[in-house]
Coordinates of N, CA and C in Angstrom, one line a residue:
K1 N 0.8 -1.2 0.0 CA 0.0 0.0 0.0 C 0.9 1.2 0.0
R2 N 0.5 2.1 -0.8 CA 1.3 3.4 -0.9 C 1.2 4.3 0.4
P3 N 2.2 4.9 0.8 CA 2.2 5.8 2.0 C 1.1 6.9 1.7
S4 N 0.9 7.3 0.4 CA 0.0 8.4 0.2 C -1.4 8.0 0.3
A5 N -1.6 6.7 0.3 CA -3.0 6.1 0.5 C -3.4 6.3 2.0
I6 N -2.5 6.4 2.9 CA -2.7 6.7 4.3 C -2.7 8.2 4.6
N7 N -1.7 8.8 3.9 CA -1.6 10.3 4.2 C -1.4 10.9 2.8
P8 N -2.5 11.6 2.2 CA -2.5 12.2 0.9 C -1.4 13.3 0.8
K9 N -0.8 13.7 1.8 CA 0.2 14.8 1.7 C 1.6 14.2 1.3
V10 N 1.8 12.9 1.3 CA 3.0 12.3 0.9 C 3.1 12.4 -0.6
P11 N 4.2 13.1 -1.0 CA 4.4 13.3 -2.5 C 4.8 12.0 -3.2
P12 N 4.6 12.0 -4.5 CA 4.8 10.8 -5.4 C 6.3 10.3 -5.3
A13 N 7.3 11.2 -5.2 CA 8.6 10.8 -5.2 C 8.9 10.1 -3.8
L14 N 8.4 10.5 -2.7 CA 8.6 9.8 -1.5 C 7.8 8.5 -1.4
D15 N 6.6 8.5 -2.1 CA 5.9 7.2 -2.3 C 6.8 6.2 -2.9
A16 N 7.5 6.5 -4.0 CA 8.3 5.7 -4.7 C 9.6 5.2 -3.9
V17 N 10.2 6.1 -3.1 CA 11.3 5.8 -2.3 C 10.9 4.7 -1.2
V18 N 9.8 5.0 -0.5 CA 9.4 4.1 0.5 C 9.0 2.7 0.0
L19 N 8.3 2.7 -1.1 CA 7.9 1.4 -1.7 C 9.1 0.6 -2.1
R20 N 10.1 1.2 -2.7 CA 11.3 0.5 -3.1 C 12.1 0.0 -1.9
A21 N 12.2 0.9 -0.9 CA 12.9 0.4 0.3 C 12.2 -0.7 1.1
M22 N 10.9 -0.8 0.9 CA 10.1 -1.9 1.6 C 9.8 -3.1 0.7
S23 N 10.5 -3.1 -0.5 CA 10.2 -4.3 -1.5 C 10.5 -5.5 -0.8
K24 N 9.6 -6.5 -1.0 CA 9.8 -7.9 -0.5 C 11.0 -8.5 -1.0
D25 N 11.4 -8.2 -2.3 CA 12.6 -8.8 -2.9 C 13.8 -7.9 -2.5
P26 N 14.7 -8.5 -1.9 CA 15.9 -7.7 -1.5 C 16.7 -7.1 -2.7
A27 N 16.7 -7.8 -3.8 CA 17.4 -7.3 -5.0 C 16.8 -5.9 -5.5
E28 N 15.5 -5.7 -5.2 CA 14.9 -4.5 -5.7 C 15.0 -3.3 -4.6
R29 N 15.5 -3.6 -3.5 CA 15.7 -2.6 -2.5 C 17.0 -1.8 -2.8
Y30 N 17.2 -0.7 -2.0 CA 18.5 0.1 -2.1 C 19.6 -0.8 -1.7
K31 N 20.7 -0.6 -2.5 CA 22.0 -1.4 -2.2 C 22.6 -1.2 -0.8
D32 N 22.5 0.1 -0.4 CA 23.0 0.4 0.9 C 22.4 1.7 1.4
A33 N 22.8 2.2 2.6 CA 22.2 3.4 3.3 C 22.5 4.6 2.5
D34 N 23.7 4.6 1.7 CA 24.1 5.8 0.9 C 23.1 6.0 -0.3
A35 N 22.7 4.8 -0.9 CA 21.7 4.9 -2.0 C 20.4 5.3 -1.5
F36 N 20.0 4.8 -0.4 CA 18.7 5.2 0.2 C 18.7 6.6 0.5
K37 N 19.7 7.2 1.1 CA 19.8 8.6 1.4 C 19.7 9.5 0.2
A38 N 20.4 9.1 -0.9 CA 20.4 9.8 -2.2 C 19.1 9.8 -2.7
A39 N 18.4 8.7 -2.7 CA 17.0 8.7 -3.1 C 16.1 9.7 -2.3
L40 N 16.2 9.6 -1.0 CA 15.5 10.5 -0.1 C 15.8 12.0 -0.4
D41 N 17.1 12.2 -0.6 CA 17.5 13.6 -1.0 C 16.9 14.1 -2.3
A42 N 16.9 13.2 -3.3 CA 16.3 13.5 -4.5 C 14.8 13.8 -4.4
A43 N 14.1 13.0 -3.6 CA 12.7 13.1 -3.3 C 12.4 14.4 -2.7
M44 N 13.2 14.9 -1.8 CA 13.1 16.2 -1.1 C 13.2 17.4 -2.0
K45 N 14.1 17.2 -3.1 CA 14.5 18.3 -4.0 C 13.4 18.4 -5.1
N46 N 12.8 17.2 -5.4 CA 11.8 17.2 -6.5 C 10.7 16.3 -6.2
P47 N 9.8 16.7 -5.2 CA 8.8 15.7 -4.6 C 7.7 15.3 -5.6
D48 N 7.6 16.0 -6.6 CA 6.5 15.6 -7.6 C 6.9 14.7 -8.7
K49 N 8.2 14.4 -8.7 CA 8.7 13.7 -9.9 C 9.7 12.6 -9.3
P50 N 9.2 11.3 -9.2 CA 10.1 10.2 -8.8 C 11.2 10.1 -9.8
R51 N 12.4 9.6 -9.2 CA 13.5 9.3 -10.1 C 13.2 8.0 -10.9
R52 N 13.7 7.9 -12.1 CA 13.4 6.7 -12.9 C 13.6 5.4 -12.2
Q53 N 14.8 5.3 -11.5 CA 15.1 4.1 -10.9 C 14.2 3.8 -9.7
D54 N 13.4 4.7 -9.2 CA 12.6 4.5 -8.0 C 11.1 4.3 -8.6
A55 N 10.8 4.7 -9.8 CA 9.5 4.8 -10.4 C 8.9 3.3 -10.6
A56 N 9.7 2.4 -10.7 CA 9.2 1.0 -10.9 C 8.4 0.5 -9.8
A57 N 8.9 0.9 -8.6 CA 8.1 0.5 -7.4 C 6.8 1.2 -7.3
L58 N 6.7 2.4 -7.8 CA 5.5 3.2 -7.8 C 4.6 2.6 -8.8
A59 N 5.0 2.2 -10.0 CA 4.3 1.7 -11.1 C 3.7 0.3 -10.6
A60 N 4.5 -0.4 -9.9 CA 4.0 -1.8 -9.4 C 2.9 -1.6 -8.4
A61 N 3.1 -0.6 -7.5 CA 2.0 -0.3 -6.6 C 0.7 0.1 -7.2
A62 N 0.8 0.9 -8.3 CA -0.4 1.4 -9.0 C -1.1 0.3 -9.7
S63 N -0.4 -0.7 -10.1 CA -1.0 -1.9 -10.7 C -1.5 -3.0 -9.7
G64 N -1.1 -2.8 -8.4 CA -1.4 -3.7 -7.4 C -0.5 -4.9 -7.3
G65 N 0.7 -4.7 -8.0 CA 1.6 -6.0 -7.9 C 2.8 -5.7 -7.0
V66 N 2.7 -4.8 -6.1 CA 3.9 -4.6 -5.2 C 3.6 -5.4 -3.9
E67 N 4.6 -6.0 -3.4 CA 4.6 -6.7 -2.1 C 5.7 -6.0 -1.3
C68 N 5.3 -5.7 0.0 CA 6.2 -5.0 0.8 C 6.6 -6.0 2.0
A69 N 7.8 -5.9 2.4 CA 8.2 -6.6 3.6 C 7.5 -6.1 4.8
G70 N 7.3 -6.8 5.8 CA 6.6 -6.2 7.0 C 5.8 -7.4 7.7
R71 N 4.8 -6.9 8.3 CA 4.0 -7.9 9.1 C 3.4 -8.9 8.1
D72 N 3.4 -10.1 8.5 CA 2.7 -11.2 7.8 C 1.3 -11.1 8.1
P73 N 0.5 -11.0 7.0 CA -1.0 -10.9 7.2 C -1.6 -12.0 7.9
R74 N -0.9 -13.2 7.9 CA -1.5 -14.4 8.6 C -1.2 -14.4 10.0
A75 N -0.3 -13.5 10.5 CA 0.2 -13.5 11.9 C -1.1 -13.0 12.7
R76 N -1.0 -13.6 14.0 CA -2.1 -13.2 14.9 C -1.9 -11.7 15.4
P77 N -2.9 -11.1 15.7 CA -2.7 -9.7 16.1 C -1.9 -9.6 17.3
G78 N -1.0 -8.7 17.4 CA -0.1 -8.5 18.6 C 1.2 -9.3 18.5
H79 N 1.3 -10.1 17.5 CA 2.5 -10.9 17.3 C 3.3 -10.4 16.1
R80 N 4.6 -10.2 16.4 CA 5.5 -9.7 15.3 C 6.3 -10.8 14.7
R81 N 6.4 -10.7 13.4 CA 7.4 -11.6 12.7 C 8.8 -11.3 12.9
L82 N 9.7 -12.2 13.2 CA 11.0 -11.9 13.4 C 11.9 -12.2 12.2

């Protein structure tokens, strides 16, 4: 789910960065913290235009095909996946 679906004030570039960072496939995530920081900096400088390398995550979310790492939907409420 896109961050902007929860808070409409989240700009498209930040949507793309967050979705890519949370990708279920580690190969699709940022290579390291420096790459993540560069993407966040770019999103702050141009919030309405995601970078090309981040836009794939945004396009996947728009088509409903993105899976994010995080809580297992099958987990019982109150239990976290380790």
